[in-house]
Amino acid sequence: MSRQVMIPLPSRPVWRKVLASAAAAVMLFSGTAYAAAPLPQSHLYTPSNNGRVEVGEPVLISGGGYYETRPDALQDYEVSVDGGTTWNAGYRTATIPLGGETGISQALWAYVFTPQEAGVYTIVSRVNTDTLYGQVSAPRTLYVGVPAPVQASCYLCTFYSYNPLVNDSEGRPVELGLRFRVDRPGSVTRIVTSWNTNEASRVRLWRADGTLLADQRVDSAYAGPFATPVPVVPGEEYVASFTSWRGLYRISENTFPATVLQAPFVLPAHAGVYSYDDGFPTQTWNDSHYWVTPEFQS
């Protein structure tokens, strides 16, 4: 007796995306090519390519995505760590301009990946609407528990976050800092306080144990370079900080929920730190970034 084989279809929302994504490709009809509207676009901000973490160390995967001029049309923010074979759900964090004169707004998204096995991982992302799977992003490679390629030299590099910032006030002096490691030998040449102009009265560089390595007064809107660059060693932790003499500063919360890899910097979870006693900053608040970073040169 013949037997009819039933092939299950995906659930309705997934099936709609499959059909709509196929329709968005270039179609041929009567010898003429017709291009549909572009798919939703996604891009990665972190980790930077060829970064390295240990097995079991949570790492932040973050990026942005847009669909024409309608970021609110995006419904899903997906990340794959195996080159697109399987997908994991990320979460939306903010909406900001894409940049330049495009007039497009992008949705920022994030996903925390905790690798359980050593190896080399290929990270890609996509953002989707309720009917369209987005274009897969360009890949990044992450090395977990295995040697990573030797990184190229880096000239006057600083850390930058895309998270929106807001003004805050303590009403008293406060020391605001950033914990960091580097992935290559080099020196810290300056402490950058670009979003806290006219608020920094001094900048400092510390070892993780609180040993002060550099201390410099700030007499203008921006901190000048150190008279002598301070050598830093890969794998060791340091803190770059500045003193807000009026207690005014800018802050971006939820920036460091996990390790952030932005070469040459490795920024551990809860990297933003502060103190009120004019001393070594160790306290944390909502994984905040206080927009103070070291300027690194290899």
PDB file of C-alpha atoms in Angstrom:
ATOM      1  CA  MET A   1       0.000   0.000   0.000  1.00  0.00           C
ATOM      2  CA  SER A   2       1.443   3.407  -0.916  1.00  0.00           C
ATOM      3  CA  ARG A   3       2.196   5.751   1.963  1.00  0.00           C
ATOM      4  CA  GLN A   4       1.857   9.543   1.855  1.00  0.00           C
ATOM      5  CA  VAL A   5       4.720  11.406   3.504  1.00  0.00           C
ATOM      6  CA  MET A   6       3.754  14.667   5.209  1.00  0.00           C
ATOM      7  CA  ILE A   7       6.523  17.290   5.371  1.00  0.00           C
ATOM      8  CA  PRO A   8       5.946  19.754   8.234  1.00  0.00           C
ATOM      9  CA  LEU A   9       6.120  23.435   7.371  1.00  0.00           C
ATOM     10  CA  PRO A  10       7.689  26.055   9.654  1.00  0.00           C
ATOM     11  CA  SER A  11       5.389  28.055  11.893  1.00  0.00           C
ATOM     12  CA  ARG A  12       3.461  30.846  10.175  1.00  0.00           C
ATOM     13  CA  PRO A  13       5.806  33.794  11.054  1.00  0.00           C
ATOM     14  CA  VAL A  14       8.899  31.822   9.975  1.00  0.00           C
ATOM     15  CA  TRP A  15       7.229  30.616   6.788  1.00  0.00           C
ATOM     16  CA  ARG A  16       6.231  34.190   5.903  1.00  0.00           C
ATOM     17  CA  LYS A  17       9.867  35.255   6.322  1.00  0.00           C
ATOM     18  CA  VAL A  18      11.083  32.427   4.103  1.00  0.00           C
ATOM     19  CA  LEU A  19       8.686  33.430   1.330  1.00  0.00           C
ATOM     20  CA  ALA A  20       9.279  37.163   1.658  1.00  0.00           C
ATOM     21  CA  SER A  21      13.077  36.816   1.769  1.00  0.00           C
ATOM     22  CA  ALA A  22      12.981  34.722  -1.372  1.00  0.00           C
ATOM     23  CA  ALA A  23      10.811  37.340  -3.049  1.00  0.00           C
ATOM     24  CA  ALA A  24      13.296  40.059  -2.094  1.00  0.00           C
ATOM     25  CA  ALA A  25      15.998  38.426  -4.200  1.00  0.00           C
ATOM     26  CA  VAL A  26      16.492  39.365  -7.876  1.00  0.00           C
ATOM     27  CA  MET A  27      13.719  37.776  -9.964  1.00  0.00           C
ATOM     28  CA  LEU A  28      13.849  36.863 -13.654  1.00  0.00           C
ATOM     29  CA  PHE A  29      10.678  37.193 -15.694  1.00  0.00           C
ATOM     30  CA  SER A  30      10.464  37.052 -19.479  1.00  0.00           C
ATOM     31  CA  GLY A  31      14.222  37.597 -19.673  1.00  0.00           C
ATOM     32  CA  THR A  32      14.127  40.778 -17.588  1.00  0.00           C
ATOM     33  CA  ALA A  33      15.675  41.141 -14.125  1.00  0.00           C
ATOM     34  CA  TYR A  34      13.676  42.880 -11.419  1.00  0.00           C
ATOM     35  CA  ALA A  35      15.351  43.869  -8.119  1.00  0.00           C
ATOM     36  CA  ALA A  36      13.130  44.016  -5.068  1.00  0.00           C
ATOM     37  CA  ALA A  37      13.652  46.375  -2.133  1.00  0.00           C
ATOM     38  CA  PRO A  38      16.878  45.744  -0.171  1.00  0.00           C
ATOM     39  CA  LEU A  39      16.812  43.405   2.794  1.00  0.00           C
ATOM     40  CA  PRO A  40      17.302  44.641   6.369  1.00  0.00           C
ATOM     41  CA  GLN A  41      20.995  45.292   6.997  1.00  0.00           C
ATOM     42  CA  SER A  42      23.109  44.380  10.030  1.00  0.00           C
ATOM     43  CA  HIS A  43      26.704  45.099  11.055  1.00  0.00           C
ATOM     44  CA  LEU A  44      28.966  44.158  13.967  1.00  0.00           C
ATOM     45  CA  TYR A  45      30.676  46.614  16.302  1.00  0.00           C
ATOM     46  CA  THR A  46      32.179  44.195  18.820  1.00  0.00           C
ATOM     47  CA  PRO A  47      34.109  42.006  19.141  1.00  0.00           C
ATOM     48  CA  SER A  48      36.725  43.298  16.761  1.00  0.00           C
ATOM     49  CA  ASN A  49      38.152  40.712  14.387  1.00  0.00           C
ATOM     50  CA  ASN A  50      40.589  38.125  15.778  1.00  0.00           C
ATOM     51  CA  GLY A  51      39.843  38.937  19.408  1.00  0.00           C
ATOM     52  CA  ARG A  52      40.540  36.349  22.085  1.00  0.00           C
ATOM     53  CA  VAL A  53      38.842  35.267  25.339  1.00  0.00           C
ATOM     54  CA  GLU A  54      39.102  32.281  27.643  1.00  0.00           C
ATOM     55  CA  VAL A  55      36.636  29.399  27.813  1.00  0.00           C
ATOM     56  CA  GLY A  56      33.737  30.390  30.059  1.00  0.00           C
ATOM     57  CA  GLU A  57      34.394  34.151  29.753  1.00  0.00           C
ATOM     58  CA  PRO A  58      31.219  36.003  28.682  1.00  0.00           C
ATOM     59  CA  VAL A  59      31.887  38.277  25.705  1.00  0.00           C
ATOM     60  CA  LEU A  60      29.641  41.031  24.376  1.00  0.00           C
ATOM     61  CA  ILE A  61      28.605  40.762  20.736  1.00  0.00           C
ATOM     62  CA  SER A  62      27.045  44.038  19.628  1.00  0.00           C
ATOM     63  CA  GLY A  63      26.137  45.904  16.503  1.00  0.00           C
ATOM     64  CA  GLY A  64      23.528  47.884  14.641  1.00  0.00           C
ATOM     65  CA  GLY A  65      20.852  47.255  12.075  1.00  0.00           C
ATOM     66  CA  TYR A  66      18.462  49.161   9.858  1.00  0.00           C
ATOM     67  CA  TYR A  67      15.734  48.653   7.300  1.00  0.00           C
ATOM     68  CA  GLU A  68      15.347  51.539   4.863  1.00  0.00           C
ATOM     69  CA  THR A  69      14.464  54.454   7.182  1.00  0.00           C
ATOM     70  CA  ARG A  70      12.317  52.454   9.585  1.00  0.00           C
ATOM     71  CA  PRO A  71      14.259  50.956  12.515  1.00  0.00           C
ATOM     72  CA  ASP A  72      10.973  50.327  14.327  1.00  0.00           C
ATOM     73  CA  ALA A  73      10.093  47.786  11.647  1.00  0.00           C
ATOM     74  CA  LEU A  74      12.825  45.504  12.987  1.00  0.00           C
ATOM     75  CA  GLN A  75      11.565  42.709  15.222  1.00  0.00           C
ATOM     76  CA  ASP A  76      14.456  40.245  15.666  1.00  0.00           C
ATOM     77  CA  TYR A  77      18.174  40.750  16.365  1.00  0.00           C
ATOM     78  CA  GLU A  78      19.997  37.498  15.758  1.00  0.00           C
ATOM     79  CA  VAL A  79      23.586  36.353  16.244  1.00  0.00           C
ATOM     80  CA  SER A  80      25.318  33.217  15.047  1.00  0.00           C
ATOM     81  CA  VAL A  81      28.684  32.000  16.365  1.00  0.00           C
ATOM     82  CA  ASP A  82      29.003  29.195  13.813  1.00  0.00           C
ATOM     83  CA  GLY A  83      28.930  31.215  10.612  1.00  0.00           C
ATOM     84  CA  GLY A  84      25.150  31.222  10.208  1.00  0.00           C
ATOM     85  CA  THR A  85      24.297  27.556  10.806  1.00  0.00           C
ATOM     86  CA  THR A  86      22.383  28.276  14.012  1.00  0.00           C
ATOM     87  CA  TRP A  87      20.986  31.563  15.341  1.00  0.00           C
ATOM     88  CA  ASN A  88      20.529  33.068  18.811  1.00  0.00           C
ATOM     89  CA  ALA A  89      18.200  35.888  19.845  1.00  0.00           C
ATOM     90  CA  GLY A  90      19.852  39.163  20.847  1.00  0.00           C
ATOM     91  CA  TYR A  91      18.136  42.201  22.324  1.00  0.00           C
ATOM     92  CA  ARG A  92      17.656  45.803  21.267  1.00  0.00           C
ATOM     93  CA  THR A  93      19.457  48.458  23.309  1.00  0.00           C
ATOM     94  CA  ALA A  94      18.871  51.856  21.646  1.00  0.00           C
ATOM     95  CA  THR A  95      18.188  53.779  18.449  1.00  0.00           C
ATOM     96  CA  ILE A  96      20.760  56.225  17.068  1.00  0.00           C
ATOM     97  CA  PRO A  97      21.559  57.876  13.694  1.00  0.00           C
ATOM     98  CA  LEU A  98      23.421  55.633  11.283  1.00  0.00           C
ATOM     99  CA  GLY A  99      25.912  58.405  10.585  1.00  0.00           C
ATOM    100  CA  GLY A 100      26.814  60.875   7.875  1.00  0.00           C
ATOM    101  CA  GLU A 101      23.981  62.462   5.916  1.00  0.00           C
ATOM    102  CA  THR A 102      22.027  59.266   5.285  1.00  0.00           C
ATOM    103  CA  GLY A 103      19.026  60.336   7.350  1.00  0.00           C
ATOM    104  CA  ILE A 104      18.717  56.711   8.452  1.00  0.00           C
ATOM    105  CA  SER A 105      18.352  55.629  12.068  1.00  0.00           C
ATOM    106  CA  GLN A 106      19.770  52.316  13.224  1.00  0.00           C
ATOM    107  CA  ALA A 107      18.722  50.028  16.041  1.00  0.00           C
ATOM    108  CA  LEU A 108      21.568  49.023  18.333  1.00  0.00           C
ATOM    109  CA  TRP A 109      21.472  45.436  19.593  1.00  0.00           C
ATOM    110  CA  ALA A 110      23.531  43.149  21.837  1.00  0.00           C
ATOM    111  CA  TYR A 111      24.027  39.504  22.730  1.00  0.00           C
ATOM    112  CA  VAL A 112      26.194  37.965  25.470  1.00  0.00           C
ATOM    113  CA  PHE A 113      28.019  34.826  24.341  1.00  0.00           C
ATOM    114  CA  THR A 114      29.658  32.547  26.910  1.00  0.00           C
ATOM    115  CA  PRO A 115      31.798  29.982  25.041  1.00  0.00           C
ATOM    116  CA  GLN A 116      31.967  26.555  26.664  1.00  0.00           C
ATOM    117  CA  GLU A 117      34.564  24.976  24.388  1.00  0.00           C
ATOM    118  CA  ALA A 118      37.934  26.076  23.063  1.00  0.00           C
ATOM    119  CA  GLY A 119      38.116  26.801  19.365  1.00  0.00           C
ATOM    120  CA  VAL A 120      37.718  29.378  16.619  1.00  0.00           C
ATOM    121  CA  TYR A 121      34.246  30.887  16.235  1.00  0.00           C
ATOM    122  CA  THR A 122      32.828  32.740  13.219  1.00  0.00           C
ATOM    123  CA  ILE A 123      30.386  35.463  14.297  1.00  0.00           C
ATOM    124  CA  VAL A 124      27.720  36.913  11.993  1.00  0.00           C
ATOM    125  CA  SER A 125      24.473  38.779  12.643  1.00  0.00           C
ATOM    126  CA  ARG A 126      21.194  39.648  10.985  1.00  0.00           C
ATOM    127  CA  VAL A 127      18.153  41.769  11.813  1.00  0.00           C
ATOM    128  CA  ASN A 128      14.672  40.800  10.697  1.00  0.00           C
ATOM    129  CA  THR A 129      11.244  42.308  10.250  1.00  0.00           C
ATOM    130  CA  ASP A 130       8.084  40.288  10.887  1.00  0.00           C
ATOM    131  CA  THR A 131       8.185  39.173   7.239  1.00  0.00           C
ATOM    132  CA  LEU A 132      11.836  39.401   6.145  1.00  0.00           C
ATOM    133  CA  TYR A 133      15.062  37.740   7.173  1.00  0.00           C
ATOM    134  CA  GLY A 134      17.845  40.320   6.938  1.00  0.00           C
ATOM    135  CA  GLN A 135      21.102  40.237   5.034  1.00  0.00           C
ATOM    136  CA  VAL A 136      23.817  38.340   6.954  1.00  0.00           C
ATOM    137  CA  SER A 137      26.582  40.669   8.148  1.00  0.00           C
ATOM    138  CA  ALA A 138      30.261  40.452   7.324  1.00  0.00           C
ATOM    139  CA  PRO A 139      31.907  37.919   9.677  1.00  0.00           C
ATOM    140  CA  ARG A 140      34.224  38.396  12.654  1.00  0.00           C
ATOM    141  CA  THR A 141      36.522  35.680  14.036  1.00  0.00           C
ATOM    142  CA  LEU A 142      36.783  35.000  17.773  1.00  0.00           C
ATOM    143  CA  TYR A 143      39.485  32.808  19.317  1.00  0.00           C
ATOM    144  CA  VAL A 144      38.496  31.044  22.529  1.00  0.00           C
ATOM    145  CA  GLY A 145      41.142  29.386  24.681  1.00  0.00           C
ATOM    146  CA  VAL A 146      43.520  29.045  21.715  1.00  0.00           C
ATOM    147  CA  PRO A 147      46.234  31.373  20.361  1.00  0.00           C
ATOM    148  CA  ALA A 148      45.026  34.254  18.201  1.00  0.00           C
ATOM    149  CA  PRO A 149      46.957  35.875  15.338  1.00  0.00           C
ATOM    150  CA  VAL A 150      49.545  38.482  16.299  1.00  0.00           C
ATOM    151  CA  GLN A 151      47.886  41.887  16.098  1.00  0.00           C
ATOM    152  CA  ALA A 152      49.232  44.694  13.949  1.00  0.00           C
ATOM    153  CA  SER A 153      50.659  47.880  15.423  1.00  0.00           C
ATOM    154  CA  CYS A 154      48.247  50.501  16.691  1.00  0.00           C
ATOM    155  CA  TYR A 155      48.909  54.255  16.623  1.00  0.00           C
ATOM    156  CA  LEU A 156      46.990  56.509  19.025  1.00  0.00           C
ATOM    157  CA  CYS A 157      44.057  54.134  19.425  1.00  0.00           C
ATOM    158  CA  THR A 158      41.186  54.742  21.872  1.00  0.00           C
ATOM    159  CA  PHE A 159      38.027  52.890  22.865  1.00  0.00           C
ATOM    160  CA  TYR A 160      34.708  54.152  21.515  1.00  0.00           C
ATOM    161  CA  SER A 161      31.160  53.146  22.451  1.00  0.00           C
ATOM    162  CA  TYR A 162      28.049  53.660  20.323  1.00  0.00           C
ATOM    163  CA  ASN A 163      25.780  53.649  23.366  1.00  0.00           C
ATOM    164  CA  PRO A 164      23.872  56.912  23.852  1.00  0.00           C
ATOM    165  CA  LEU A 165      25.212  59.139  26.615  1.00  0.00           C
ATOM    166  CA  VAL A 166      23.522  61.433  29.120  1.00  0.00           C
ATOM    167  CA  ASN A 167      24.718  64.143  31.499  1.00  0.00           C
ATOM    168  CA  ASP A 168      24.894  63.392  35.206  1.00  0.00           C
ATOM    169  CA  SER A 169      25.862  65.317  38.327  1.00  0.00           C
ATOM    170  CA  GLU A 170      27.050  64.251  41.780  1.00  0.00           C
ATOM    171  CA  GLY A 171      27.414  67.686  43.363  1.00  0.00           C
ATOM    172  CA  ARG A 172      30.870  66.780  44.671  1.00  0.00           C
ATOM    173  CA  PRO A 173      34.217  65.700  43.182  1.00  0.00           C
ATOM    174  CA  VAL A 174      34.261  62.159  41.803  1.00  0.00           C
ATOM    175  CA  GLU A 175      36.964  59.964  40.234  1.00  0.00           C
ATOM    176  CA  LEU A 176      35.711  58.158  37.111  1.00  0.00           C
ATOM    177  CA  GLY A 177      37.641  55.373  35.428  1.00  0.00           C
ATOM    178  CA  LEU A 178      37.862  52.512  32.956  1.00  0.00           C
ATOM    179  CA  ARG A 179      39.407  49.114  33.681  1.00  0.00           C
ATOM    180  CA  PHE A 180      41.256  47.701  30.699  1.00  0.00           C
ATOM    181  CA  ARG A 181      43.827  45.277  29.330  1.00  0.00           C
ATOM    182  CA  VAL A 182      45.672  45.432  26.013  1.00  0.00           C
ATOM    183  CA  ASP A 183      46.294  42.659  23.505  1.00  0.00           C
ATOM    184  CA  ARG A 184      49.798  43.769  22.441  1.00  0.00           C
ATOM    185  CA  PRO A 185      52.819  45.522  23.965  1.00  0.00           C
ATOM    186  CA  GLY A 186      52.793  49.305  23.898  1.00  0.00           C
ATOM    187  CA  SER A 187      52.316  52.470  25.921  1.00  0.00           C
ATOM    188  CA  VAL A 188      49.563  54.727  27.168  1.00  0.00           C
ATOM    189  CA  THR A 189      50.329  58.203  25.859  1.00  0.00           C
ATOM    190  CA  ARG A 190      47.283  60.147  27.119  1.00  0.00           C
ATOM    191  CA  ILE A 191      43.998  59.822  29.015  1.00  0.00           C
ATOM    192  CA  VAL A 192      41.181  60.976  26.731  1.00  0.00           C
ATOM    193  CA  THR A 193      38.126  62.755  28.204  1.00  0.00           C
ATOM    194  CA  SER A 194      36.592  63.954  24.935  1.00  0.00           C
ATOM    195  CA  TRP A 195      32.981  63.978  26.186  1.00  0.00           C
ATOM    196  CA  ASN A 196      33.892  65.563  29.533  1.00  0.00           C
ATOM    197  CA  THR A 197      35.582  68.743  28.345  1.00  0.00           C
ATOM    198  CA  ASN A 198      36.208  71.408  30.982  1.00  0.00           C
ATOM    199  CA  GLU A 199      35.253  68.952  33.738  1.00  0.00           C
ATOM    200  CA  ALA A 200      38.525  67.032  34.233  1.00  0.00           C
ATOM    201  CA  SER A 201      40.955  68.585  36.717  1.00  0.00           C
ATOM    202  CA  ARG A 202      43.470  65.717  36.548  1.00  0.00           C
ATOM    203  CA  VAL A 203      43.973  62.371  34.804  1.00  0.00           C
ATOM    204  CA  ARG A 204      45.571  59.239  36.231  1.00  0.00           C
ATOM    205  CA  LEU A 205      46.769  55.799  35.188  1.00  0.00           C
ATOM    206  CA  TRP A 206      46.798  52.958  37.741  1.00  0.00           C
ATOM    207  CA  ARG A 207      47.684  49.302  38.012  1.00  0.00           C
ATOM    208  CA  ALA A 208      44.851  46.996  39.046  1.00  0.00           C
ATOM    209  CA  ASP A 209      46.227  46.862  42.602  1.00  0.00           C
ATOM    210  CA  GLY A 210      45.896  50.645  42.978  1.00  0.00           C
ATOM    211  CA  THR A 211      49.518  51.532  42.269  1.00  0.00           C
ATOM    212  CA  LEU A 212      49.597  54.974  40.640  1.00  0.00           C
ATOM    213  CA  LEU A 213      51.617  54.998  37.408  1.00  0.00           C
ATOM    214  CA  ALA A 214      50.890  58.529  36.146  1.00  0.00           C
ATOM    215  CA  ASP A 215      49.163  61.616  37.556  1.00  0.00           C
ATOM    216  CA  GLN A 216      48.737  64.782  35.516  1.00  0.00           C
ATOM    217  CA  ARG A 217      46.851  68.039  36.029  1.00  0.00           C
ATOM    218  CA  VAL A 218      44.495  69.202  33.281  1.00  0.00           C
ATOM    219  CA  ASP A 219      44.680  72.943  32.576  1.00  0.00           C
ATOM    220  CA  SER A 220      42.572  73.107  29.396  1.00  0.00           C
ATOM    221  CA  ALA A 221      39.491  71.516  27.869  1.00  0.00           C
ATOM    222  CA  TYR A 222      41.459  68.378  26.955  1.00  0.00           C
ATOM    223  CA  ALA A 223      44.150  66.461  28.803  1.00  0.00           C
ATOM    224  CA  GLY A 224      47.543  66.739  27.140  1.00  0.00           C
ATOM    225  CA  PRO A 225      49.854  63.773  26.521  1.00  0.00           C
ATOM    226  CA  PHE A 226      52.002  62.410  29.305  1.00  0.00           C
ATOM    227  CA  ALA A 227      55.537  63.805  29.373  1.00  0.00           C
ATOM    228  CA  THR A 228      56.717  60.185  29.197  1.00  0.00           C
ATOM    229  CA  PRO A 229      54.507  57.431  27.725  1.00  0.00           C
ATOM    230  CA  VAL A 230      53.676  54.727  30.271  1.00  0.00           C
ATOM    231  CA  PRO A 231      54.462  51.140  29.157  1.00  0.00           C
ATOM    232  CA  VAL A 232      51.621  48.609  29.539  1.00  0.00           C
ATOM    233  CA  VAL A 233      51.890  44.822  29.327  1.00  0.00           C
ATOM    234  CA  PRO A 234      49.415  42.498  27.572  1.00  0.00           C
ATOM    235  CA  GLY A 235      47.276  40.534  29.995  1.00  0.00           C
ATOM    236  CA  GLU A 236      47.738  42.880  32.966  1.00  0.00           C
ATOM    237  CA  GLU A 237      44.856  45.076  34.078  1.00  0.00           C
ATOM    238  CA  TYR A 238      45.047  48.858  34.388  1.00  0.00           C
ATOM    239  CA  VAL A 239      42.654  51.704  35.166  1.00  0.00           C
ATOM    240  CA  ALA A 240      42.521  55.026  33.321  1.00  0.00           C
ATOM    241  CA  SER A 241      40.668  57.714  35.289  1.00  0.00           C
ATOM    242  CA  PHE A 242      39.940  61.420  35.574  1.00  0.00           C
ATOM    243  CA  THR A 243      38.806  63.661  38.407  1.00  0.00           C
ATOM    244  CA  SER A 244      35.574  65.535  37.779  1.00  0.00           C
ATOM    245  CA  TRP A 245      36.151  68.478  40.075  1.00  0.00           C
ATOM    246  CA  ARG A 246      32.511  69.643  39.988  1.00  0.00           C
ATOM    247  CA  GLY A 247      31.009  66.171  39.904  1.00  0.00           C
ATOM    248  CA  LEU A 248      29.668  66.677  36.366  1.00  0.00           C
ATOM    249  CA  TYR A 249      30.234  63.976  33.746  1.00  0.00           C
ATOM    250  CA  ARG A 250      28.670  62.032  30.907  1.00  0.00           C
ATOM    251  CA  ILE A 251      27.626  58.418  31.253  1.00  0.00           C
ATOM    252  CA  SER A 252      26.448  55.521  29.079  1.00  0.00           C
ATOM    253  CA  GLU A 253      24.866  52.733  31.102  1.00  0.00           C
ATOM    254  CA  ASN A 254      24.768  49.037  30.146  1.00  0.00           C
ATOM    255  CA  THR A 255      27.969  49.278  28.123  1.00  0.00           C
ATOM    256  CA  PHE A 256      29.939  46.507  29.878  1.00  0.00           C
ATOM    257  CA  PRO A 257      27.600  43.609  30.780  1.00  0.00           C
ATOM    258  CA  ALA A 258      30.357  41.247  29.561  1.00  0.00           C
ATOM    259  CA  THR A 259      33.900  41.431  28.192  1.00  0.00           C
ATOM    260  CA  VAL A 260      34.144  43.940  25.337  1.00  0.00           C
ATOM    261  CA  LEU A 261      36.825  43.300  22.710  1.00  0.00           C
ATOM    262  CA  GLN A 262      37.731  46.387  20.706  1.00  0.00           C
ATOM    263  CA  ALA A 263      41.331  46.027  19.622  1.00  0.00           C
ATOM    264  CA  PRO A 264      43.748  46.796  21.128  1.00  0.00           C
ATOM    265  CA  PHE A 265      41.569  46.925  24.270  1.00  0.00           C
ATOM    266  CA  VAL A 266      40.061  44.095  26.296  1.00  0.00           C
ATOM    267  CA  LEU A 267      37.504  45.635  28.654  1.00  0.00           C
ATOM    268  CA  PRO A 268      36.191  43.248  31.334  1.00  0.00           C
ATOM    269  CA  ALA A 269      32.608  43.110  32.532  1.00  0.00           C
ATOM    270  CA  HIS A 270      31.742  46.095  34.775  1.00  0.00           C
ATOM    271  CA  ALA A 271      34.742  47.990  33.364  1.00  0.00           C
ATOM    272  CA  GLY A 272      33.469  51.441  34.338  1.00  0.00           C
ATOM    273  CA  VAL A 273      34.510  52.361  37.891  1.00  0.00           C
ATOM    274  CA  TYR A 274      34.324  55.374  40.233  1.00  0.00           C
ATOM    275  CA  SER A 275      35.174  56.611  43.734  1.00  0.00           C
ATOM    276  CA  TYR A 276      34.390  59.654  45.904  1.00  0.00           C
ATOM    277  CA  ASP A 277      37.515  59.790  48.065  1.00  0.00           C
ATOM    278  CA  ASP A 278      39.969  61.131  45.442  1.00  0.00           C
ATOM    279  CA  GLY A 279      41.494  57.667  45.349  1.00  0.00           C
ATOM    280  CA  PHE A 280      41.641  54.529  43.270  1.00  0.00           C
ATOM    281  CA  PRO A 281      38.196  53.926  41.656  1.00  0.00           C
ATOM    282  CA  THR A 282      36.709  50.458  42.267  1.00  0.00           C
ATOM    283  CA  GLN A 283      32.926  50.912  42.580  1.00  0.00           C
ATOM    284  CA  THR A 284      30.587  50.130  39.672  1.00  0.00           C
ATOM    285  CA  TRP A 285      27.084  51.168  38.582  1.00  0.00           C
ATOM    286  CA  ASN A 286      24.876  49.602  35.891  1.00  0.00           C
ATOM    287  CA  ASP A 287      27.859  48.527  33.746  1.00  0.00           C
ATOM    288  CA  SER A 288      28.458  52.197  32.945  1.00  0.00           C
ATOM    289  CA  HIS A 289      31.017  53.862  30.697  1.00  0.00           C
ATOM    290  CA  TYR A 290      32.113  57.310  31.892  1.00  0.00           C
ATOM    291  CA  TRP A 291      33.735  58.322  28.615  1.00  0.00           C
ATOM    292  CA  VAL A 292      37.300  58.236  29.811  1.00  0.00           C
ATOM    293  CA  THR A 293      39.713  56.053  27.842  1.00  0.00           C
ATOM    294  CA  PRO A 294      43.446  55.548  27.477  1.00  0.00           C
ATOM    295  CA  GLU A 295      45.177  56.535  24.262  1.00  0.00           C
ATOM    296  CA  PHE A 296      47.368  53.587  23.254  1.00  0.00           C
ATOM    297  CA  GLN A 297      50.367  53.392  20.956  1.00  0.00           C
ATOM    298  CA  SER A 298      52.297  50.256  20.026  1.00  0.00           C
TER     299      SER A 298
END
